[in-house]
Amino acid sequence: SQQGEEDPQALSIQEGENATMNCSYKTSINNLQWYRQNSGRGLVHLILIRSNEREKHSGRLRVTLDTSKKSSSLLITASRAADTASYFCATGALVSGNTPLVFGKGTRLSVIA
Amino acid sequence: DGGITQSPKYLFRKEGQNVTLSCEQNLNHDAMYWYRQDPGQGLRLIYYSQIVNDFQKGDIAEGYSVSREKKESFPLTVTSAQKNPTAFYLCASSMTGVASPLHFGNGTRLTVT
């Protein structure tokens, strides 16, 4: 079952511009995480935001979470060619125990130099 | 360096043959996971294990089997019963507990002809 749905599916921007990706989900969550995947490689964890947080920053990344709208956004500021990758959101369910994360289909970001 | 190692990177098999994908981690993580990724799709969970000698089915377990005899190792067998085995397979591990980020290997691309 795929919980998160990223939007847009693909995004192409010029180097130096900001990139915004959105994630919507269906059920109540404990936390939401963003991952990045370079072509042909594994995913790398970027940032985690808990359900009681509204915004979080890490370097050029800014994540927001709106639990009332069941949505999150990832903003990458001053993008670089090296940011070209696919970005996935993943949600952790609001249940006890260590239930696995559920991933969306991803946004493919191309940053043109 | 701590991390997850998947081998081999590329694997080719004839239809009707079983094949085992290796996943080893030295992060001392209790939980391990197998995901499948198809083009344009997100990650779909095959199996996961939260402790040695125990594992649970994910969303698409049919045609796959796993074992967890050691904390460090979580091999995945793709059996001949799996109808569409050609895919990119990703192994991950995490600490147990809610809101634990996943650490991924670099994947095995399996092609069955």
Coordinates of N, CA and C in Angstrom, one line a residue:
Chain A
S1 N 0.9 -1.2 0.0 CA 0.0 0.0 0.0 C 0.9 1.2 0.0
Q2 N 0.6 2.2 -0.9 CA 1.4 3.4 -1.0 C 0.7 4.5 -0.3
Q3 N 1.3 5.1 0.7 CA 0.6 6.1 1.5 C 0.8 7.5 1.0
G4 N 2.1 7.8 0.7 CA 2.5 9.1 0.3 C 2.3 9.2 -1.2
E5 N 1.9 10.4 -1.7 CA 1.8 10.7 -3.1 C 2.5 12.0 -3.3
E6 N 3.7 12.0 -4.1 CA 4.4 13.2 -4.3 C 3.9 13.9 -5.5
D7 N 4.1 15.2 -5.5 CA 3.6 16.1 -6.5 C 4.6 17.3 -6.7
P8 N 5.2 17.6 -7.8 CA 4.9 16.9 -9.1 C 5.6 15.6 -9.3
Q9 N 5.3 14.9 -10.3 CA 6.1 13.7 -10.6 C 7.5 14.0 -11.1
A10 N 7.6 15.1 -11.8 CA 8.9 15.5 -12.3 C 9.0 17.0 -12.3
L11 N 10.2 17.5 -12.1 CA 10.4 19.0 -11.9 C 11.8 19.3 -12.5
S12 N 11.8 20.3 -13.4 CA 13.0 20.8 -14.0 C 13.2 22.2 -13.7
I13 N 14.4 22.6 -13.1 CA 14.6 24.0 -12.8 C 16.1 24.4 -13.2
Q14 N 16.4 25.7 -13.1 CA 17.7 26.2 -13.4 C 18.5 26.2 -12.1
E15 N 19.8 26.0 -12.2 CA 20.6 26.1 -11.0 C 20.4 27.4 -10.3
G16 N 20.4 27.4 -9.0 CA 20.2 28.7 -8.3 C 18.7 28.9 -7.9
E17 N 17.8 28.3 -8.6 CA 16.4 28.4 -8.3 C 16.0 27.5 -7.1
N18 N 14.9 27.8 -6.5 CA 14.4 26.9 -5.4 C 13.5 25.8 -6.0
A19 N 13.5 24.7 -5.4 CA 12.7 23.5 -5.8 C 11.7 23.2 -4.7
T20 N 10.5 23.0 -5.0 CA 9.5 22.6 -4.0 C 8.8 21.4 -4.4
M21 N 8.7 20.4 -3.5 CA 8.1 19.1 -3.8 C 7.0 18.9 -2.7
N22 N 5.9 18.3 -3.0 CA 4.8 18.1 -2.1 C 4.5 16.7 -1.9
C23 N 4.0 16.3 -0.7 CA 3.7 15.0 -0.4 C 2.3 15.0 0.3
S24 N 1.4 14.2 -0.2 CA 0.1 14.0 0.5 C 0.0 12.6 1.0
Y25 N -0.7 12.4 2.1 CA -0.8 11.0 2.6 C -2.2 10.9 3.2
K26 N -2.6 9.6 3.5 CA -4.0 9.4 3.8 C -4.3 9.1 5.2
T27 N -3.5 8.4 6.0 CA -3.8 8.1 7.3 C -3.0 8.9 8.3
S28 N -3.4 8.8 9.6 CA -2.6 9.5 10.6 C -1.2 8.9 10.8
I29 N -0.3 9.8 11.0 CA 1.1 9.4 11.1 C 1.8 9.8 12.3
N30 N 2.9 9.2 12.6 CA 3.7 9.5 13.7 C 4.9 10.5 13.3
N31 N 5.4 10.2 12.1 CA 6.4 11.0 11.5 C 6.4 10.9 10.0
L32 N 7.1 11.8 9.4 CA 7.2 11.8 7.9 C 8.7 12.1 7.6
Q33 N 9.2 11.3 6.7 CA 10.7 11.4 6.4 C 10.8 11.7 4.9
W34 N 11.9 12.4 4.5 CA 12.2 12.6 3.1 C 13.5 11.9 2.8
Y35 N 13.6 11.3 1.6 CA 14.8 10.6 1.2 C 15.1 11.0 -0.2
R36 N 16.4 10.9 -0.6 CA 16.9 11.2 -1.9 C 17.5 10.0 -2.5
Q37 N 17.3 9.8 -3.8 CA 17.9 8.7 -4.5 C 18.5 9.2 -5.8
N38 N 19.8 9.0 -5.9 CA 20.5 9.2 -7.1 C 20.3 8.0 -8.1
S39 N 20.4 8.2 -9.3 CA 20.0 7.2 -10.3 C 20.8 5.9 -10.1
G40 N 20.1 4.8 -10.0 CA 20.8 3.5 -9.8 C 21.4 3.3 -8.5
R41 N 21.1 4.1 -7.5 CA 21.7 3.9 -6.1 C 20.6 3.7 -5.1
G42 N 21.0 3.5 -3.8 CA 20.1 3.4 -2.8 C 19.6 4.8 -2.3
L43 N 18.6 4.7 -1.4 CA 18.1 6.0 -0.9 C 18.9 6.5 0.3
V44 N 18.9 7.8 0.4 CA 19.6 8.4 1.5 C 18.7 9.3 2.3
H45 N 18.7 9.1 3.6 CA 17.8 9.9 4.5 C 18.2 11.3 4.5
L46 N 17.2 12.2 4.3 CA 17.5 13.7 4.4 C 17.0 14.3 5.7
I47 N 15.8 14.1 6.1 CA 15.2 14.8 7.2 C 14.0 14.1 7.7
L48 N 13.7 14.2 9.0 CA 12.6 13.6 9.6 C 11.8 14.7 10.3
I49 N 10.5 14.7 10.2 CA 9.7 15.6 10.9 C 8.6 14.8 11.7
R50 N 8.4 15.1 12.9 CA 7.5 14.4 13.8 C 6.1 15.1 13.6
S51 N 5.1 14.3 14.0 CA 3.7 14.8 13.8 C 3.4 16.1 14.6
N52 N 4.1 16.3 15.7 CA 3.9 17.5 16.5 C 4.8 18.7 16.1
E53 N 5.5 18.5 15.0 CA 6.3 19.6 14.5 C 5.7 20.2 13.2
R54 N 5.9 21.4 13.0 CA 5.3 22.1 11.8 C 6.4 22.4 10.7
E55 N 7.6 22.6 11.2 CA 8.7 23.0 10.2 C 10.0 22.5 10.8
K56 N 10.9 22.2 9.8 CA 12.2 21.8 10.2 C 13.2 22.2 9.1
H57 N 14.4 22.5 9.5 CA 15.4 23.0 8.6 C 16.7 22.1 8.7
S58 N 17.3 21.9 7.6 CA 18.6 21.2 7.6 C 19.4 21.7 6.4
G59 N 20.4 22.6 6.7 CA 21.1 23.2 5.6 C 20.2 23.9 4.6
R60 N 20.2 23.5 3.3 CA 19.4 24.2 2.3 C 18.0 23.5 2.2
L61 N 17.7 22.6 3.1 CA 16.4 21.9 3.1 C 15.5 22.5 4.1
R62 N 14.2 22.7 3.7 CA 13.2 23.1 4.7 C 12.0 22.2 4.4
V63 N 11.5 21.6 5.5 CA 10.4 20.7 5.4 C 9.3 21.3 6.3
T64 N 8.1 21.2 5.7 CA 6.9 21.6 6.5 C 5.9 20.5 6.6
L65 N 5.1 20.4 7.6 CA 4.1 19.4 7.8 C 2.8 20.0 8.3
D66 N 1.8 19.7 7.6 CA 0.4 20.1 8.0 C -0.4 18.9 8.2
T67 N -0.6 18.5 9.4 CA -1.3 17.2 9.7 C -2.8 17.4 9.4
S68 N -3.3 18.6 9.5 CA -4.8 18.8 9.3 C -5.1 18.6 7.8
K69 N -4.1 18.9 6.9 CA -4.3 18.7 5.5 C -3.6 17.4 5.0
K70 N -3.0 16.7 5.9 CA -2.2 15.5 5.6 C -1.3 15.7 4.5
S71 N -0.4 16.7 4.6 CA 0.5 17.1 3.6 C 1.8 17.6 4.1
S72 N 2.9 17.5 3.3 CA 4.2 17.9 3.7 C 4.8 18.5 2.4
S73 N 5.7 19.4 2.6 CA 6.5 19.9 1.5 C 8.0 20.0 1.8
L74 N 8.8 19.7 0.8 CA 10.2 19.8 0.9 C 10.7 20.9 0.0
L75 N 11.4 21.9 0.5 CA 11.9 23.0 -0.2 C 13.4 22.9 -0.3
I76 N 14.0 22.9 -1.4 CA 15.5 22.9 -1.6 C 15.8 24.3 -2.1
T77 N 16.6 25.1 -1.3 CA 16.9 26.5 -1.8 C 18.2 26.5 -2.5
A78 N 18.3 27.5 -3.4 CA 19.6 27.7 -4.2 C 20.1 26.4 -4.8
S79 N 19.3 25.7 -5.6 CA 19.6 24.4 -6.1 C 20.9 24.3 -6.9
R80 N 21.5 23.2 -6.9 CA 22.7 22.9 -7.6 C 22.5 21.7 -8.5
A81 N 23.4 21.6 -9.5 CA 23.3 20.5 -10.4 C 23.3 19.1 -9.7
A82 N 24.1 19.1 -8.6 CA 24.3 17.9 -7.8 C 23.0 17.5 -7.0
D83 N 22.0 18.4 -7.0 CA 20.7 18.1 -6.3 C 19.9 17.2 -7.2
T84 N 20.2 17.1 -8.5 CA 19.5 16.2 -9.4 C 19.4 14.8 -8.9
A85 N 18.1 14.4 -8.7 CA 17.9 13.1 -8.0 C 16.4 12.9 -8.0
S86 N 15.9 11.7 -7.5 CA 14.5 11.5 -7.1 C 14.4 11.7 -5.6
Y87 N 13.3 12.3 -5.2 CA 13.0 12.6 -3.8 C 11.7 11.9 -3.4
F88 N 11.8 11.2 -2.3 CA 10.7 10.4 -1.8 C 10.3 10.8 -0.4
C89 N 8.9 10.8 -0.2 CA 8.5 11.0 1.2 C 8.1 9.6 1.7
A90 N 8.2 9.4 3.0 CA 7.9 8.1 3.6 C 7.2 8.4 4.9
T91 N 6.1 7.7 5.2 CA 5.4 8.0 6.4 C 5.5 6.8 7.4
G92 N 5.5 7.2 8.7 CA 5.5 6.2 9.8 C 4.1 6.3 10.4
A93 N 3.5 5.1 10.5 CA 2.1 5.0 11.0 C 2.0 5.4 12.5
L94 N 0.9 5.8 12.8 CA 0.6 6.2 14.2 C 0.1 5.0 15.0
V95 N 0.9 4.0 15.1 CA 0.6 2.7 15.8 C 1.8 2.4 16.7
S96 N 1.6 1.5 17.6 CA 2.7 1.1 18.5 C 3.6 0.1 17.7
G97 N 4.8 -0.1 18.1 CA 5.7 -1.0 17.5 C 6.4 -0.3 16.3
N98 N 7.2 -1.1 15.7 CA 8.1 -0.6 14.6 C 7.5 -1.0 13.2
T99 N 6.4 -0.4 12.9 CA 5.8 -0.7 11.6 C 6.7 0.0 10.5
P100 N 6.9 -0.7 9.4 CA 7.8 -0.1 8.4 C 7.2 1.1 7.8
L101 N 8.1 2.0 7.3 CA 7.7 3.2 6.5 C 7.0 2.8 5.2
V102 N 6.2 3.7 4.8 CA 5.5 3.5 3.5 C 5.9 4.6 2.6
F103 N 6.4 4.3 1.4 CA 7.0 5.3 0.5 C 6.0 5.7 -0.6
G104 N 6.2 6.9 -1.0 CA 5.4 7.4 -2.2 C 6.2 7.1 -3.5
K105 N 5.7 7.6 -4.6 CA 6.3 7.2 -5.9 C 7.5 8.2 -6.3
G106 N 7.6 9.3 -5.6 CA 8.8 10.1 -5.8 C 8.6 11.3 -6.8
T107 N 9.4 12.3 -6.6 CA 9.5 13.4 -7.5 C 10.9 13.4 -8.1
R108 N 10.9 13.4 -9.5 CA 12.2 13.4 -10.2 C 12.6 14.9 -10.4
L109 N 13.7 15.3 -9.8 CA 14.2 16.7 -9.9 C 15.4 16.7 -10.8
S110 N 15.3 17.6 -11.8 CA 16.5 17.9 -12.7 C 16.9 19.3 -12.5
V111 N 18.1 19.5 -12.1 CA 18.6 20.9 -12.0 C 19.6 21.1 -13.1
I112 N 19.3 22.1 -13.9 CA 20.1 22.4 -15.1 C 21.1 23.5 -14.9
A113 N 22.4 23.1 -15.2 CA 23.5 24.1 -14.9 C 23.5 25.2 -15.9
Chain B
D1 N 34.1 1.6 8.0 CA 32.9 2.4 7.8 C 31.7 1.5 7.9
G2 N 30.7 2.0 8.7 CA 29.5 1.2 8.9 C 28.6 1.4 7.7
G3 N 27.9 0.4 7.3 CA 26.9 0.5 6.2 C 26.3 -0.8 5.9
I4 N 25.6 -0.8 4.8 CA 24.9 -1.9 4.3 C 25.4 -2.3 2.9
T5 N 25.7 -3.6 2.7 CA 26.3 -4.1 1.5 C 25.4 -5.0 0.8
Q6 N 25.0 -4.7 -0.4 CA 24.2 -5.6 -1.2 C 25.1 -6.2 -2.3
S7 N 24.9 -7.4 -2.5 CA 25.7 -8.0 -3.6 C 24.8 -9.1 -4.3
P8 N 25.1 -9.3 -5.6 CA 25.9 -8.5 -6.5 C 25.1 -7.3 -6.9
K9 N 25.8 -6.4 -7.6 CA 25.1 -5.1 -8.1 C 24.2 -5.5 -9.3
Y10 N 24.6 -6.4 -10.1 CA 23.8 -6.8 -11.3 C 23.7 -8.3 -11.2
L11 N 22.5 -8.9 -11.5 CA 22.3 -10.3 -11.5 C 21.4 -10.7 -12.6
F12 N 21.8 -11.7 -13.4 CA 21.0 -12.2 -14.5 C 20.7 -13.7 -14.3
R13 N 19.4 -14.0 -14.5 CA 19.0 -15.4 -14.3 C 18.0 -15.7 -15.4
K14 N 17.9 -17.0 -15.6 CA 16.9 -17.6 -16.6 C 15.6 -17.8 -15.8
E15 N 14.5 -17.6 -16.5 CA 13.2 -17.9 -15.9 C 13.2 -19.3 -15.4
G16 N 12.5 -19.4 -14.2 CA 12.4 -20.8 -13.6 C 13.5 -21.1 -12.6
Q17 N 14.5 -20.2 -12.5 CA 15.5 -20.5 -11.5 C 15.3 -19.6 -10.3
N18 N 15.6 -20.2 -9.1 CA 15.6 -19.3 -7.9 C 16.9 -18.6 -7.8
V19 N 16.9 -17.4 -7.2 CA 18.1 -16.6 -7.0 C 18.1 -15.9 -5.7
T20 N 19.2 -15.9 -5.0 CA 19.3 -15.3 -3.7 C 20.1 -14.0 -3.7
L21 N 19.6 -12.9 -3.2 CA 20.2 -11.6 -3.1 C 20.8 -11.5 -1.7
S22 N 22.0 -11.0 -1.6 CA 22.7 -10.9 -0.3 C 22.5 -9.5 0.2
C23 N 22.3 -9.4 1.6 CA 22.3 -8.1 2.3 C 23.0 -8.2 3.6
E24 N 24.0 -7.5 3.8 CA 24.8 -7.5 5.1 C 24.9 -6.1 5.7
Q25 N 24.8 -6.0 7.0 CA 24.9 -4.7 7.6 C 25.8 -4.8 8.8
N26 N 26.6 -3.7 9.1 CA 27.5 -3.7 10.3 C 27.2 -2.5 11.1
L27 N 25.9 -2.1 11.1 CA 25.4 -0.9 11.8 C 24.8 -1.3 13.2
N28 N 24.8 -2.6 13.5 CA 24.2 -3.2 14.7 C 22.7 -2.8 14.8
H29 N 22.1 -2.8 13.7 CA 20.7 -2.5 13.6 C 19.9 -3.8 13.8
D30 N 18.8 -3.7 14.6 CA 18.0 -4.9 14.8 C 17.0 -5.1 13.6
A31 N 16.5 -4.1 13.0 CA 15.5 -4.2 11.9 C 16.1 -4.2 10.6
M32 N 15.6 -5.0 9.7 CA 16.1 -5.0 8.3 C 14.9 -5.2 7.4
Y33 N 15.0 -4.7 6.2 CA 13.9 -4.6 5.2 C 14.3 -5.0 3.8
W34 N 13.4 -5.5 3.0 CA 13.6 -5.6 1.6 C 12.5 -4.9 0.9
Y35 N 12.9 -4.0 -0.1 CA 12.0 -3.3 -0.9 C 12.2 -3.6 -2.4
R36 N 11.2 -3.5 -3.2 CA 11.3 -3.7 -4.6 C 11.0 -2.3 -5.3
Q37 N 11.7 -2.0 -6.3 CA 11.5 -0.7 -7.0 C 11.4 -1.0 -8.5
D38 N 10.3 -0.6 -9.1 CA 10.1 -0.7 -10.5 C 10.1 0.7 -11.1
P39 N 10.4 0.8 -12.4 CA 10.5 2.1 -13.0 C 9.2 2.9 -12.8
G40 N 9.3 4.2 -12.4 CA 8.2 5.0 -12.2 C 7.3 4.7 -11.0
Q41 N 7.8 3.7 -10.2 CA 7.0 3.3 -9.0 C 7.8 3.7 -7.8
G42 N 7.2 3.8 -6.7 CA 7.9 4.0 -5.5 C 8.5 2.7 -5.0
L43 N 8.8 2.6 -3.7 CA 9.3 1.4 -3.1 C 8.1 0.6 -2.5
R44 N 8.2 -0.7 -2.8 CA 7.1 -1.6 -2.2 C 7.8 -2.6 -1.3
L45 N 7.2 -2.8 -0.1 CA 7.8 -3.6 0.9 C 7.6 -5.1 0.6
I46 N 8.7 -5.9 0.6 CA 8.5 -7.3 0.4 C 8.5 -8.1 1.7
Y47 N 9.5 -7.9 2.5 CA 9.6 -8.6 3.8 C 10.3 -7.6 4.8
Y48 N 10.1 -7.8 6.1 CA 10.9 -7.1 7.0 C 11.1 -8.0 8.3
S49 N 12.2 -7.7 9.0 CA 12.5 -8.4 10.2 C 12.9 -7.4 11.3
Q50 N 12.4 -7.6 12.5 CA 12.7 -6.7 13.6 C 13.6 -7.3 14.6
I51 N 13.9 -8.7 14.4 CA 14.7 -9.3 15.3 C 15.2 -10.6 14.7
V52 N 16.3 -11.2 15.1 CA 16.8 -12.4 14.6 C 15.8 -13.5 14.7
N53 N 15.7 -14.4 13.7 CA 14.8 -15.5 13.7 C 13.3 -15.2 13.6
D54 N 13.0 -14.0 13.2 CA 11.6 -13.5 13.1 C 11.5 -12.6 11.9
F55 N 10.5 -12.7 11.1 CA 10.3 -11.8 10.0 C 8.8 -11.8 9.6
Q56 N 8.4 -10.7 9.0 CA 7.0 -10.5 8.6 C 6.8 -10.2 7.1
K57 N 5.7 -10.6 6.5 CA 5.5 -10.3 5.1 C 5.1 -8.8 5.0
G58 N 5.6 -8.3 3.8 CA 5.1 -6.9 3.5 C 4.0 -7.0 2.5
D59 N 3.9 -6.0 1.7 CA 2.7 -5.9 0.8 C 2.8 -6.8 -0.4
I60 N 4.1 -7.2 -0.8 CA 4.2 -8.0 -2.0 C 5.1 -9.2 -1.8
A61 N 4.8 -10.0 -0.8 CA 5.7 -11.1 -0.4 C 5.6 -12.3 -1.3
E62 N 4.5 -12.5 -2.0 CA 4.3 -13.7 -2.8 C 5.4 -13.9 -3.8
G63 N 6.0 -15.1 -3.8 CA 7.1 -15.4 -4.7 C 8.5 -15.1 -4.2
Y64 N 8.5 -14.7 -2.9 CA 9.8 -14.3 -2.3 C 9.9 -15.1 -0.9
S65 N 11.1 -15.3 -0.5 CA 11.3 -15.9 0.8 C 12.6 -15.2 1.4
V66 N 12.6 -15.2 2.8 CA 13.8 -14.6 3.5 C 14.2 -15.5 4.6
S67 N 15.3 -15.2 5.2 CA 15.7 -15.8 6.5 C 16.5 -14.7 7.3
R68 N 16.5 -14.9 8.6 CA 17.2 -14.0 9.5 C 17.9 -14.8 10.6
E69 N 18.9 -15.5 10.2 CA 19.6 -16.3 11.1 C 20.7 -15.5 11.9
K70 N 21.1 -14.4 11.4 CA 22.1 -13.6 12.0 C 21.6 -12.1 12.0
K71 N 22.0 -11.4 13.0 CA 21.6 -10.0 13.1 C 22.1 -9.2 11.8
E72 N 23.3 -9.6 11.3 CA 23.9 -8.8 10.3 C 23.4 -9.1 8.9
S73 N 22.7 -10.2 8.7 CA 22.4 -10.7 7.4 C 20.9 -11.0 7.2
F74 N 20.4 -10.6 6.0 CA 19.0 -10.8 5.7 C 18.8 -11.1 4.2
P75 N 19.2 -12.3 3.8 CA 19.1 -12.6 2.4 C 17.7 -12.8 1.9
L76 N 17.5 -12.4 0.6 CA 16.2 -12.5 -0.1 C 16.3 -13.5 -1.2
T77 N 15.4 -14.5 -1.2 CA 15.4 -15.4 -2.3 C 14.2 -15.1 -3.2
V78 N 14.4 -14.9 -4.5 CA 13.4 -14.7 -5.5 C 13.1 -16.1 -6.1
T79 N 11.9 -16.6 -5.9 CA 11.7 -17.9 -6.4 C 11.0 -17.9 -7.8
S80 N 11.0 -19.1 -8.3 CA 10.4 -19.2 -9.7 C 8.9 -18.9 -9.7
A81 N 8.3 -18.8 -8.5 CA 6.9 -18.5 -8.4 C 6.6 -17.0 -8.5
Q82 N 7.6 -16.2 -8.5 CA 7.5 -14.7 -8.6 C 7.3 -14.4 -10.1
K83 N 6.1 -13.9 -10.5 CA 5.7 -13.7 -11.9 C 6.5 -12.7 -12.6
N84 N 6.9 -11.6 -12.0 CA 7.6 -10.5 -12.7 C 8.8 -10.2 -11.8
P85 N 9.9 -11.0 -11.8 CA 11.0 -10.8 -10.9 C 12.0 -9.7 -11.3
T86 N 12.0 -9.3 -12.6 CA 12.9 -8.3 -13.0 C 12.6 -6.9 -12.3
A87 N 13.6 -6.4 -11.6 CA 13.3 -5.2 -10.8 C 14.6 -4.8 -10.1
F88 N 14.6 -3.7 -9.4 CA 15.7 -3.2 -8.6 C 15.3 -3.5 -7.2
Y89 N 16.2 -4.2 -6.5 CA 15.9 -4.6 -5.1 C 16.8 -3.9 -4.1
L90 N 16.1 -3.3 -3.1 CA 16.8 -2.5 -2.1 C 16.7 -3.1 -0.7
C91 N 17.8 -3.2 0.0 CA 17.8 -3.7 1.3 C 18.0 -2.5 2.2
A92 N 17.4 -2.4 3.4 CA 17.6 -1.3 4.3 C 17.6 -1.9 5.8
S93 N 18.2 -1.1 6.7 CA 18.2 -1.4 8.1 C 17.9 -0.2 8.9
S94 N 17.4 -0.4 10.1 CA 17.2 0.7 11.0 C 17.3 0.2 12.5
M95 N 17.4 1.1 13.4 CA 17.2 0.8 14.8 C 15.7 0.5 15.0
T96 N 15.4 -0.2 16.0 CA 14.0 -0.4 16.3 C 13.4 0.8 17.0
G97 N 12.1 1.0 17.1 CA 11.5 2.1 17.7 C 10.9 3.0 16.6
V98 N 10.0 3.8 17.0 CA 9.3 4.6 16.1 C 10.2 5.7 15.6
A99 N 10.0 6.2 14.4 CA 10.7 7.3 13.9 C 12.2 7.0 13.7
S100 N 12.6 5.8 13.3 CA 14.0 5.5 13.1 C 14.3 5.6 11.6
P101 N 15.2 6.4 11.1 CA 15.5 6.5 9.7 C 16.0 5.2 9.1
L102 N 15.8 4.9 7.9 CA 16.3 3.8 7.2 C 17.7 4.1 6.6
H103 N 18.6 3.1 6.6 CA 19.8 3.2 5.9 C 19.8 2.1 4.8
F104 N 20.0 2.6 3.6 CA 19.9 1.7 2.4 C 21.2 1.2 1.9
G105 N 21.2 0.0 1.3 CA 22.3 -0.4 0.5 C 22.1 0.2 -0.9
N106 N 23.0 -0.1 -1.8 CA 23.0 0.4 -3.2 C 22.2 -0.4 -4.2
G107 N 21.6 -1.4 -3.7 CA 20.7 -2.2 -4.5 C 21.3 -3.3 -5.4
T108 N 20.4 -4.2 -5.8 CA 20.8 -5.2 -6.8 C 19.8 -5.1 -7.9
R109 N 20.3 -5.0 -9.1 CA 19.4 -5.0 -10.3 C 19.3 -6.4 -10.8
L110 N 18.1 -7.0 -10.7 CA 17.9 -8.4 -11.2 C 17.2 -8.4 -12.5
T111 N 17.7 -9.1 -13.4 CA 17.1 -9.3 -14.7 C 16.9 -10.8 -15.0
V112 N 15.6 -11.1 -15.2 CA 15.3 -12.5 -15.5 C 14.7 -12.6 -16.9
T113 N 15.3 -13.5 -17.7 CA 14.9 -13.6 -19.1 C 14.4 -15.1 -19.4

